PDB file of C-alpha atoms and ligand atoms in Angstrom:
ATOM      1  CA  MET A  16       0.000   0.000   0.000  1.00  0.00           C
ATOM      2  CA  GLN A  17       2.810   2.350   0.955  1.00  0.00           C
ATOM      3  CA  ARG A  18       4.636   1.511  -2.288  1.00  0.00           C
ATOM      4  CA  VAL A  19       1.596   2.408  -4.375  1.00  0.00           C
ATOM      5  CA  GLY A  20       1.377   5.665  -2.428  1.00  0.00           C
ATOM      6  CA  ARG A  21       4.994   6.526  -3.210  1.00  0.00           C
ATOM      7  CA  ARG A  22       4.490   5.758  -6.868  1.00  0.00           C
ATOM      8  CA  PHE A  23       1.415   7.972  -6.904  1.00  0.00           C
ATOM      9  CA  ALA A  24       3.398  10.785  -5.283  1.00  0.00           C
ATOM     10  CA  ALA A  25       6.144  10.400  -7.895  1.00  0.00           C
ATOM     11  CA  ALA A  26       3.593  10.536 -10.704  1.00  0.00           C
ATOM     12  CA  VAL A  27       2.080  13.708  -9.244  1.00  0.00           C
ATOM     13  CA  ALA A  28       5.567  15.243  -8.958  1.00  0.00           C
ATOM     14  CA  MET A  29       6.205  14.428 -12.636  1.00  0.00           C
ATOM     15  CA  LEU A  30       2.927  16.077 -13.621  1.00  0.00           C
ATOM     16  CA  VAL A  31       3.707  19.184 -11.592  1.00  0.00           C
ATOM     17  CA  ALA A  32       7.291  19.481 -12.887  1.00  0.00           C
ATOM     18  CA  GLY A  33       6.331  18.547 -16.444  1.00  0.00           C
ATOM     19  CA  PRO A  34       7.872  15.591 -18.285  1.00  0.00           C
ATOM     20  CA  GLY A  35      10.689  17.641 -19.842  1.00  0.00           C
ATOM     21  CA  LEU A  36      11.921  19.294 -16.682  1.00  0.00           C
ATOM     22  CA  ALA A  37      12.480  16.096 -14.736  1.00  0.00           C
ATOM     23  CA  GLN A  38      15.236  15.039 -17.155  1.00  0.00           C
ATOM     24  CA  GLN A  39      16.431  18.291 -18.658  1.00  0.00           C
ATOM     25  CA  LYS A  40      19.901  17.884 -20.104  1.00  0.00           C
ATOM     26  CA  VAL A  41      22.641  20.499 -20.202  1.00  0.00           C
ATOM     27  CA  ASP A  42      23.278  21.621 -23.794  1.00  0.00           C
ATOM     28  CA  ILE A  43      27.007  21.843 -24.457  1.00  0.00           C
ATOM     29  CA  ALA A  44      28.777  23.204 -27.547  1.00  0.00           C
ATOM     30  CA  ALA A  45      32.449  22.226 -27.816  1.00  0.00           C
ATOM     31  CA  SER A  46      34.818  23.515 -30.482  1.00  0.00           C
ATOM     32  CA  THR A  47      36.326  20.103 -31.313  1.00  0.00           C
ATOM     33  CA  THR A  48      35.404  16.406 -31.266  1.00  0.00           C
ATOM     34  CA  VAL A  49      38.076  15.703 -28.636  1.00  0.00           C
ATOM     35  CA  LEU A  50      36.548  18.226 -26.217  1.00  0.00           C
ATOM     36  CA  ALA A  51      33.059  16.920 -27.015  1.00  0.00           C
ATOM     37  CA  ASP A  52      34.118  13.370 -26.171  1.00  0.00           C
ATOM     38  CA  LEU A  53      35.640  14.425 -22.832  1.00  0.00           C
ATOM     39  CA  ALA A  54      32.427  16.337 -22.023  1.00  0.00           C
ATOM     40  CA  ARG A  55      30.266  13.291 -22.862  1.00  0.00           C
ATOM     41  CA  ASN A  56      32.322  11.148 -20.514  1.00  0.00           C
ATOM     42  CA  VAL A  57      31.819  13.599 -17.643  1.00  0.00           C
ATOM     43  CA  GLY A  58      28.207  14.514 -18.402  1.00  0.00           C
ATOM     44  CA  GLY A  59      26.892  11.077 -19.303  1.00  0.00           C
ATOM     45  CA  ASP A  60      23.171  11.098 -20.023  1.00  0.00           C
ATOM     46  CA  HIS A  61      22.755  14.468 -18.300  1.00  0.00           C
ATOM     47  CA  VAL A  62      24.219  16.371 -21.256  1.00  0.00           C
ATOM     48  CA  ASN A  63      23.641  16.931 -24.982  1.00  0.00           C
ATOM     49  CA  VAL A  64      26.959  17.687 -26.670  1.00  0.00           C
ATOM     50  CA  VAL A  65      27.581  19.116 -30.133  1.00  0.00           C
ATOM     51  CA  SER A  66      31.010  19.610 -31.682  1.00  0.00           C
ATOM     52  CA  LEU A  67      31.343  22.683 -33.911  1.00  0.00           C
ATOM     53  CA  VAL A  68      34.146  21.131 -35.972  1.00  0.00           C
ATOM     54  CA  GLY A  69      33.040  17.623 -36.932  1.00  0.00           C
ATOM     55  CA  PRO A  70      34.876  14.296 -37.209  1.00  0.00           C
ATOM     56  CA  ASN A  71      38.130  14.559 -39.230  1.00  0.00           C
ATOM     57  CA  GLY A  72      37.570  18.344 -39.465  1.00  0.00           C
ATOM     58  CA  ASP A  73      40.405  20.858 -39.200  1.00  0.00           C
ATOM     59  CA  ILE A  74      39.973  23.411 -36.380  1.00  0.00           C
ATOM     60  CA  HIS A  75      42.841  25.530 -37.763  1.00  0.00           C
ATOM     61  CA  SER A  76      40.845  26.317 -40.917  1.00  0.00           C
ATOM     62  CA  TYR A  77      37.393  26.328 -39.254  1.00  0.00           C
ATOM     63  CA  VAL A  78      34.810  28.740 -40.637  1.00  0.00           C
ATOM     64  CA  PRO A  79      31.665  29.057 -38.447  1.00  0.00           C
ATOM     65  CA  SER A  80      28.268  28.311 -40.003  1.00  0.00           C
ATOM     66  CA  PRO A  81      24.801  29.680 -39.078  1.00  0.00           C
ATOM     67  CA  ALA A  82      24.049  26.274 -37.473  1.00  0.00           C
ATOM     68  CA  ASP A  83      27.101  26.749 -35.247  1.00  0.00           C
ATOM     69  CA  ALA A  84      25.818  30.151 -34.149  1.00  0.00           C
ATOM     70  CA  LYS A  85      22.507  28.555 -33.176  1.00  0.00           C
ATOM     71  CA  ASN A  86      24.197  25.708 -31.272  1.00  0.00           C
ATOM     72  CA  LEU A  87      26.270  28.282 -29.387  1.00  0.00           C
ATOM     73  CA  ALA A  88      23.226  30.429 -28.614  1.00  0.00           C
ATOM     74  CA  ASP A  89      21.302  27.386 -27.301  1.00  0.00           C
ATOM     75  CA  ALA A  90      24.182  26.085 -25.172  1.00  0.00           C
ATOM     76  CA  LYS A  91      24.432  26.454 -21.409  1.00  0.00           C
ATOM     77  CA  LEU A  92      28.121  25.563 -21.492  1.00  0.00           C
ATOM     78  CA  VAL A  93      30.566  26.365 -24.295  1.00  0.00           C
ATOM     79  CA  ILE A  94      33.926  24.568 -24.213  1.00  0.00           C
ATOM     80  CA  LEU A  95      36.970  25.971 -25.992  1.00  0.00           C
ATOM     81  CA  ASN A  96      40.458  24.466 -25.984  1.00  0.00           C
ATOM     82  CA  GLY A  97      42.253  27.810 -25.673  1.00  0.00           C
ATOM     83  CA  LEU A  98      46.037  28.305 -26.160  1.00  0.00           C
ATOM     84  CA  GLY A  99      45.170  29.804 -29.553  1.00  0.00           C
ATOM     85  CA  LEU A 100      43.677  26.612 -31.072  1.00  0.00           C
ATOM     86  CA  GLU A 101      40.431  28.348 -32.053  1.00  0.00           C
ATOM     87  CA  GLY A 102      42.355  31.349 -33.448  1.00  0.00           C
ATOM     88  CA  SER A 103      40.177  34.285 -34.354  1.00  0.00           C
ATOM     89  CA  THR A 104      36.997  32.168 -34.171  1.00  0.00           C
ATOM     90  CA  ALA A 105      37.313  32.060 -30.342  1.00  0.00           C
ATOM     91  CA  GLN A 106      35.893  35.594 -30.279  1.00  0.00           C
ATOM     92  CA  PHE A 107      32.957  34.539 -32.466  1.00  0.00           C
ATOM     93  CA  MET A 108      32.253  31.589 -30.157  1.00  0.00           C
ATOM     94  CA  ARG A 109      32.323  33.794 -27.064  1.00  0.00           C
ATOM     95  CA  SER A 110      29.933  36.359 -28.508  1.00  0.00           C
ATOM     96  CA  ALA A 111      27.574  33.772 -30.067  1.00  0.00           C
ATOM     97  CA  ALA A 112      27.425  31.973 -26.699  1.00  0.00           C
ATOM     98  CA  LYS A 113      24.950  34.561 -25.316  1.00  0.00           C
ATOM     99  CA  GLY A 114      24.217  33.565 -21.708  1.00  0.00           C
ATOM    100  CA  ALA A 115      26.321  30.397 -21.625  1.00  0.00           C
ATOM    101  CA  LYS A 116      29.249  29.759 -19.345  1.00  0.00           C
ATOM    102  CA  VAL A 117      32.414  29.688 -21.468  1.00  0.00           C
ATOM    103  CA  LEU A 118      35.104  27.255 -20.305  1.00  0.00           C
ATOM    104  CA  VAL A 119      38.680  27.274 -21.577  1.00  0.00           C
ATOM    105  CA  ALA A 120      39.414  23.584 -21.009  1.00  0.00           C
ATOM    106  CA  SER A 121      43.205  23.954 -21.023  1.00  0.00           C
ATOM    107  CA  ASP A 122      43.152  26.375 -18.056  1.00  0.00           C
ATOM    108  CA  GLY A 123      45.900  25.516 -15.579  1.00  0.00           C
ATOM    109  CA  ILE A 124      48.132  23.727 -18.109  1.00  0.00           C
ATOM    110  CA  THR A 125      51.643  25.078 -18.638  1.00  0.00           C
ATOM    111  CA  PRO A 126      51.896  25.257 -22.424  1.00  0.00           C
ATOM    112  CA  LEU A 127      54.837  24.152 -24.524  1.00  0.00           C
ATOM    113  CA  ARG A 128      56.063  26.906 -26.807  1.00  0.00           C
ATOM    114  CA  LEU A 129      56.776  26.802 -30.506  1.00  0.00           C
ATOM    115  CA  ASP A 130      58.334  29.917 -32.030  1.00  0.00           C
ATOM    116  CA  ASN A 131      57.033  32.114 -29.195  1.00  0.00           C
ATOM    117  CA  SER A 132      53.395  31.041 -29.450  1.00  0.00           C
ATOM    118  CA  PRO A 133      51.842  28.396 -27.206  1.00  0.00           C
ATOM    119  CA  ASP A 134      51.384  24.940 -28.684  1.00  0.00           C
ATOM    120  CA  PRO A 135      47.609  24.406 -28.398  1.00  0.00           C
ATOM    121  CA  HIS A 136      47.581  20.588 -28.803  1.00  0.00           C
ATOM    122  CA  ALA A 137      47.820  19.943 -25.038  1.00  0.00           C
ATOM    123  CA  TRP A 138      45.368  16.991 -25.027  1.00  0.00           C
ATOM    124  CA  GLN A 139      48.023  14.834 -26.714  1.00  0.00           C
ATOM    125  CA  SER A 140      49.457  14.185 -23.235  1.00  0.00           C
ATOM    126  CA  VAL A 141      47.088  12.128 -21.097  1.00  0.00           C
ATOM    127  CA  ALA A 142      48.134  14.021 -17.948  1.00  0.00           C
ATOM    128  CA  ASN A 143      46.876  17.210 -19.605  1.00  0.00           C
ATOM    129  CA  ALA A 144      43.640  15.521 -20.691  1.00  0.00           C
ATOM    130  CA  LYS A 145      43.022  14.849 -17.001  1.00  0.00           C
ATOM    131  CA  THR A 146      43.239  18.597 -16.340  1.00  0.00           C
ATOM    132  CA  TYR A 147      40.703  19.173 -19.149  1.00  0.00           C
ATOM    133  CA  VAL A 148      38.364  16.627 -17.529  1.00  0.00           C
ATOM    134  CA  ALA A 149      38.635  18.236 -14.085  1.00  0.00           C
ATOM    135  CA  ASN A 150      37.895  21.655 -15.614  1.00  0.00           C
ATOM    136  CA  ILE A 151      34.882  20.279 -17.507  1.00  0.00           C
ATOM    137  CA  ARG A 152      33.572  18.581 -14.330  1.00  0.00           C
ATOM    138  CA  ASP A 153      33.817  21.830 -12.345  1.00  0.00           C
ATOM    139  CA  ALA A 154      32.153  23.860 -15.130  1.00  0.00           C
ATOM    140  CA  LEU A 155      29.302  21.355 -15.396  1.00  0.00           C
ATOM    141  CA  ILE A 156      28.751  21.519 -11.643  1.00  0.00           C
ATOM    142  CA  ALA A 157      28.653  25.314 -11.886  1.00  0.00           C
ATOM    143  CA  VAL A 158      25.921  25.283 -14.569  1.00  0.00           C
ATOM    144  CA  ASP A 159      23.973  22.310 -13.154  1.00  0.00           C
ATOM    145  CA  PRO A 160      24.630  22.044  -9.402  1.00  0.00           C
ATOM    146  CA  ALA A 161      21.709  19.613  -8.913  1.00  0.00           C
ATOM    147  CA  ASP A 162      23.700  16.935 -10.777  1.00  0.00           C
ATOM    148  CA  LYS A 163      26.968  17.542  -8.906  1.00  0.00           C
ATOM    149  CA  SER A 164      27.230  13.978  -7.559  1.00  0.00           C
ATOM    150  CA  VAL A 165      26.647  12.484 -11.034  1.00  0.00           C
ATOM    151  CA  PHE A 166      29.358  14.628 -12.636  1.00  0.00           C
ATOM    152  CA  GLU A 167      31.785  13.857  -9.806  1.00  0.00           C
ATOM    153  CA  ALA A 168      31.169  10.112 -10.066  1.00  0.00           C
ATOM    154  CA  ASN A 169      31.440  10.070 -13.890  1.00  0.00           C
ATOM    155  CA  ALA A 170      34.634  12.143 -13.805  1.00  0.00           C
ATOM    156  CA  ALA A 171      36.184   9.868 -11.173  1.00  0.00           C
ATOM    157  CA  VAL A 172      35.513   6.767 -13.297  1.00  0.00           C
ATOM    158  CA  TYR A 173      36.863   8.428 -16.444  1.00  0.00           C
ATOM    159  CA  LEU A 174      39.951   9.826 -14.697  1.00  0.00           C
ATOM    160  CA  ARG A 175      40.804   6.279 -13.578  1.00  0.00           C
ATOM    161  CA  GLN A 176      40.476   5.154 -17.228  1.00  0.00           C
ATOM    162  CA  LEU A 177      42.870   7.936 -18.226  1.00  0.00           C
ATOM    163  CA  ASP A 178      45.373   6.834 -15.567  1.00  0.00           C
ATOM    164  CA  ALA A 179      45.262   3.336 -17.049  1.00  0.00           C
ATOM    165  CA  LEU A 180      45.647   4.801 -20.558  1.00  0.00           C
ATOM    166  CA  ASP A 181      48.680   6.844 -19.472  1.00  0.00           C
ATOM    167  CA  ALA A 182      50.360   3.722 -18.069  1.00  0.00           C
ATOM    168  CA  GLU A 183      49.498   1.811 -21.260  1.00  0.00           C
ATOM    169  CA  VAL A 184      51.052   4.519 -23.487  1.00  0.00           C
ATOM    170  CA  LYS A 185      54.255   4.585 -21.378  1.00  0.00           C
ATOM    171  CA  ALA A 186      54.585   0.792 -21.498  1.00  0.00           C
ATOM    172  CA  ALA A 187      54.034   0.723 -25.274  1.00  0.00           C
ATOM    173  CA  ILE A 188      56.576   3.483 -26.017  1.00  0.00           C
ATOM    174  CA  ALA A 189      59.091   1.689 -23.784  1.00  0.00           C
ATOM    175  CA  THR A 190      59.131  -1.163 -26.328  1.00  0.00           C
ATOM    176  CA  ILE A 191      60.606   1.190 -28.981  1.00  0.00           C
ATOM    177  CA  PRO A 192      64.432   1.365 -28.905  1.00  0.00           C
ATOM    178  CA  PRO A 193      65.363   4.948 -27.814  1.00  0.00           C
ATOM    179  CA  GLN A 194      67.335   5.678 -31.006  1.00  0.00           C
ATOM    180  CA  ARG A 195      64.258   4.847 -33.121  1.00  0.00           C
ATOM    181  CA  ARG A 196      61.834   7.139 -31.277  1.00  0.00           C
ATOM    182  CA  LYS A 197      61.649   9.785 -34.009  1.00  0.00           C
ATOM    183  CA  LEU A 198      59.304  10.382 -36.905  1.00  0.00           C
ATOM    184  CA  VAL A 199      57.882  13.008 -39.221  1.00  0.00           C
ATOM    185  CA  THR A 200      54.246  14.208 -39.171  1.00  0.00           C
ATOM    186  CA  THR A 201      52.475  16.851 -41.271  1.00  0.00           C
ATOM    187  CA  HIS A 202      51.874  19.575 -38.671  1.00  0.00           C
ATOM    188  CA  ASP A 203      53.336  20.087 -35.216  1.00  0.00           C
ATOM    189  CA  ALA A 204      50.471  18.529 -33.240  1.00  0.00           C
ATOM    190  CA  PHE A 205      52.371  16.000 -31.153  1.00  0.00           C
ATOM    191  CA  GLY A 206      54.751  18.104 -29.059  1.00  0.00           C
ATOM    192  CA  TYR A 207      52.976  17.161 -25.811  1.00  0.00           C
ATOM    193  CA  LEU A 208      52.926  13.463 -26.715  1.00  0.00           C
ATOM    194  CA  GLY A 209      56.620  13.657 -27.573  1.00  0.00           C
ATOM    195  CA  THR A 210      57.552  15.534 -24.399  1.00  0.00           C
ATOM    196  CA  ALA A 211      55.445  13.374 -22.076  1.00  0.00           C
ATOM    197  CA  TYR A 212      56.534  10.025 -23.489  1.00  0.00           C
ATOM    198  CA  GLY A 213      59.956  10.657 -25.029  1.00  0.00           C
ATOM    199  CA  VAL A 214      59.354  10.582 -28.791  1.00  0.00           C
ATOM    200  CA  GLU A 215      60.722  13.157 -31.230  1.00  0.00           C
ATOM    201  CA  PHE A 216      58.193  14.477 -33.767  1.00  0.00           C
ATOM    202  CA  ILE A 217      59.414  16.582 -36.692  1.00  0.00           C
ATOM    203  CA  ALA A 218      56.892  18.544 -38.785  1.00  0.00           C
ATOM    204  CA  PRO A 219      57.199  20.747 -41.874  1.00  0.00           C
ATOM    205  CA  HIS A 220      54.074  22.826 -41.172  1.00  0.00           C
ATOM    206  CA  GLY A 221      54.622  24.247 -37.721  1.00  0.00           C
ATOM    207  CA  VAL A 222      51.889  24.502 -35.162  1.00  0.00           C
ATOM    208  CA  SER A 223      48.968  25.218 -37.507  1.00  0.00           C
ATOM    209  CA  THR A 224      47.861  23.421 -40.651  1.00  0.00           C
ATOM    210  CA  GLU A 225      47.367  26.886 -42.156  1.00  0.00           C
ATOM    211  CA  ALA A 226      51.057  27.756 -42.357  1.00  0.00           C
ATOM    212  CA  GLU A 227      52.665  27.159 -45.718  1.00  0.00           C
ATOM    213  CA  ALA A 228      55.752  24.953 -45.507  1.00  0.00           C
ATOM    214  CA  SER A 229      58.597  26.703 -47.315  1.00  0.00           C
ATOM    215  CA  ALA A 230      60.816  24.946 -49.849  1.00  0.00           C
ATOM    216  CA  ARG A 231      63.676  25.430 -47.400  1.00  0.00           C
ATOM    217  CA  ASP A 232      61.730  23.726 -44.553  1.00  0.00           C
ATOM    218  CA  VAL A 233      60.934  20.788 -46.805  1.00  0.00           C
ATOM    219  CA  ALA A 234      64.525  20.453 -48.025  1.00  0.00           C
ATOM    220  CA  GLN A 235      65.725  20.617 -44.423  1.00  0.00           C
ATOM    221  CA  ILE A 236      63.363  17.846 -43.323  1.00  0.00           C
ATOM    222  CA  ILE A 237      64.419  15.628 -46.206  1.00  0.00           C
ATOM    223  CA  ALA A 238      68.077  16.149 -45.236  1.00  0.00           C
ATOM    224  CA  GLN A 239      67.213  15.434 -41.592  1.00  0.00           C
ATOM    225  CA  ILE A 240      65.377  12.199 -42.451  1.00  0.00           C
ATOM    226  CA  ARG A 241      68.429  10.982 -44.365  1.00  0.00           C
ATOM    227  CA  ALA A 242      71.062  12.125 -41.844  1.00  0.00           C
ATOM    228  CA  GLN A 243      69.263  10.831 -38.753  1.00  0.00           C
ATOM    229  CA  LYS A 244      67.850   7.760 -40.513  1.00  0.00           C
ATOM    230  CA  ILE A 245      64.333   8.674 -39.348  1.00  0.00           C
ATOM    231  CA  PRO A 246      62.416   5.447 -39.794  1.00  0.00           C
ATOM    232  CA  ALA A 247      58.852   6.637 -40.351  1.00  0.00           C
ATOM    233  CA  VAL A 248      56.675   9.370 -41.829  1.00  0.00           C
ATOM    234  CA  PHE A 249      53.029   9.637 -40.788  1.00  0.00           C
ATOM    235  CA  LEU A 250      49.986  11.254 -42.363  1.00  0.00           C
ATOM    236  CA  GLU A 251      47.287  12.953 -40.285  1.00  0.00           C
ATOM    237  CA  ASN A 252      43.542  12.900 -40.690  1.00  0.00           C
ATOM    238  CA  VAL A 253      43.240  16.702 -40.742  1.00  0.00           C
ATOM    239  CA  THR A 254      45.942  17.678 -43.232  1.00  0.00           C
ATOM    240  CA  ASP A 255      46.624  17.471 -46.946  1.00  0.00           C
ATOM    241  CA  PRO A 256      48.619  14.263 -47.579  1.00  0.00           C
ATOM    242  CA  ARG A 257      50.473  15.555 -50.664  1.00  0.00           C
ATOM    243  CA  LEU A 258      53.315  17.357 -48.904  1.00  0.00           C
ATOM    244  CA  LEU A 259      54.193  14.311 -46.810  1.00  0.00           C
ATOM    245  CA  ALA A 260      53.934  12.036 -49.822  1.00  0.00           C
ATOM    246  CA  ARG A 261      56.516  14.240 -51.551  1.00  0.00           C
ATOM    247  CA  ILE A 262      58.810  14.236 -48.517  1.00  0.00           C
ATOM    248  CA  ALA A 263      58.550  10.464 -48.235  1.00  0.00           C
ATOM    249  CA  HIS A 264      59.239  10.034 -51.941  1.00  0.00           C
ATOM    250  CA  GLU A 265      62.270  12.339 -51.979  1.00  0.00           C
ATOM    251  CA  SER A 266      63.795  11.106 -48.733  1.00  0.00           C
ATOM    252  CA  GLY A 267      63.160   7.416 -49.181  1.00  0.00           C
ATOM    253  CA  ALA A 268      61.287   7.272 -45.846  1.00  0.00           C
ATOM    254  CA  ARG A 269      58.241   5.062 -45.663  1.00  0.00           C
ATOM    255  CA  ILE A 270      54.706   6.392 -45.061  1.00  0.00           C
ATOM    256  CA  SER A 271      53.759   4.293 -42.086  1.00  0.00           C
ATOM    257  CA  GLY A 272      50.123   5.170 -41.497  1.00  0.00           C
ATOM    258  CA  THR A 273      47.796   7.891 -40.260  1.00  0.00           C
ATOM    259  CA  LEU A 274      47.884   9.579 -36.862  1.00  0.00           C
ATOM    260  CA  TYR A 275      44.862  11.379 -35.406  1.00  0.00           C
ATOM    261  CA  SER A 276      45.847  14.757 -34.045  1.00  0.00           C
ATOM    262  CA  ASP A 277      43.178  17.460 -33.803  1.00  0.00           C
ATOM    263  CA  ALA A 278      39.964  15.579 -34.610  1.00  0.00           C
ATOM    264  CA  LEU A 279      38.439  12.204 -33.858  1.00  0.00           C
ATOM    265  CA  THR A 280      36.915   9.997 -36.553  1.00  0.00           C
ATOM    266  CA  ASP A 281      33.238   9.146 -36.783  1.00  0.00           C
ATOM    267  CA  ALA A 282      31.977   5.968 -35.123  1.00  0.00           C
ATOM    268  CA  ASN A 283      33.167   3.776 -38.026  1.00  0.00           C
ATOM    269  CA  GLY A 284      36.765   5.051 -37.977  1.00  0.00           C
ATOM    270  CA  PRO A 285      39.644   3.891 -35.787  1.00  0.00           C
ATOM    271  CA  ALA A 286      39.545   6.883 -33.407  1.00  0.00           C
ATOM    272  CA  PRO A 287      35.935   7.700 -32.409  1.00  0.00           C
ATOM    273  CA  THR A 288      36.893   8.570 -28.811  1.00  0.00           C
ATOM    274  CA  TYR A 289      39.857  10.239 -27.114  1.00  0.00           C
ATOM    275  CA  VAL A 290      40.959   6.959 -25.510  1.00  0.00           C
ATOM    276  CA  GLU A 291      40.732   5.106 -28.835  1.00  0.00           C
ATOM    277  CA  MET A 292      42.610   7.908 -30.601  1.00  0.00           C
ATOM    278  CA  MET A 293      45.529   7.658 -28.177  1.00  0.00           C
ATOM    279  CA  ARG A 294      45.540   3.850 -28.413  1.00  0.00           C
ATOM    280  CA  HIS A 295      45.457   3.955 -32.217  1.00  0.00           C
ATOM    281  CA  ASN A 296      48.285   6.505 -32.456  1.00  0.00           C
ATOM    282  CA  VAL A 297      50.529   4.598 -30.067  1.00  0.00           C
ATOM    283  CA  LYS A 298      49.827   1.307 -31.842  1.00  0.00           C
ATOM    284  CA  GLU A 299      50.854   2.943 -35.144  1.00  0.00           C
ATOM    285  CA  LEU A 300      54.038   4.373 -33.602  1.00  0.00           C
ATOM    286  CA  VAL A 301      55.025   1.066 -32.069  1.00  0.00           C
ATOM    287  CA  GLY A 302      54.197  -0.795 -35.304  1.00  0.00           C
ATOM    288  CA  ALA A 303      56.444   1.481 -37.368  1.00  0.00           C
ATOM    289  CA  LEU A 304      59.295   2.120 -34.938  1.00  0.00           C
ATOM    290  CA  ALA A 305      59.686  -0.857 -32.584  1.00  0.00           C
ATOM    291  CA  ARG A 306      61.574  -3.285 -34.726  1.00  0.00           C
TER     292      ARG A 306
HETATM  293 ZN1   ZN B 625      46.654  21.250 -34.993  1.00  0.00          ZN
END
């Protein structure tokens, strides 16, 4: 009898609150698929997340669309990477966000520097990704305090997964002989991965895919590949493959596969989540270098 009474009370509460309000989700707009994935892991089924730049999209050459403006205006939380990743579109995102809280997910990270500007690709070190997750958790609690315990529990579970991932990456890189831990990629997106785990990445493009590689840069990289016997050259999902194909051809280095730097793949690709992206990249590195 008491149970029926409780159920009746719950039904009345639903009617009073309205069906939508009882399960209202926090709308989040994130600039990239990596940030969106981190937010989904923290928010679980209490959030709706859209990524402004889609799977395999290039944030460095991002041009906002009217749909993006609407997603930003509807959002309660907007997540940017910061450190210059969003370039001049960061200002657009901030002003289109209307009443939303704007989080710079890299807050608190000491950036690496490349030619006097910060390297924005901080998520490529798992330790930094943990800082992103903690920042996202705190921002979600600020916009939706009623779900504080959910966000804390989700973040705790995910942070433990990232600890395991970090250990996995270290163990995998340790199987590569130290003198073979060097490779060429298209743009300088892996400085944090290289610094955290002891791999040297060399890139003709610099920190953005927008920069034009000069003939001198390309010639220098070809000479470097030959002199240092760099074993592998990798493509990226967000950059034009032609430059690297030319470098590989002229230097005799082998194109060893594709690394995922700034964007995840869709669900059918090899890197639909942050954790899978890191696993895929490390598997490719080990496959090409550890022999
Ligand atoms: Zn990049």
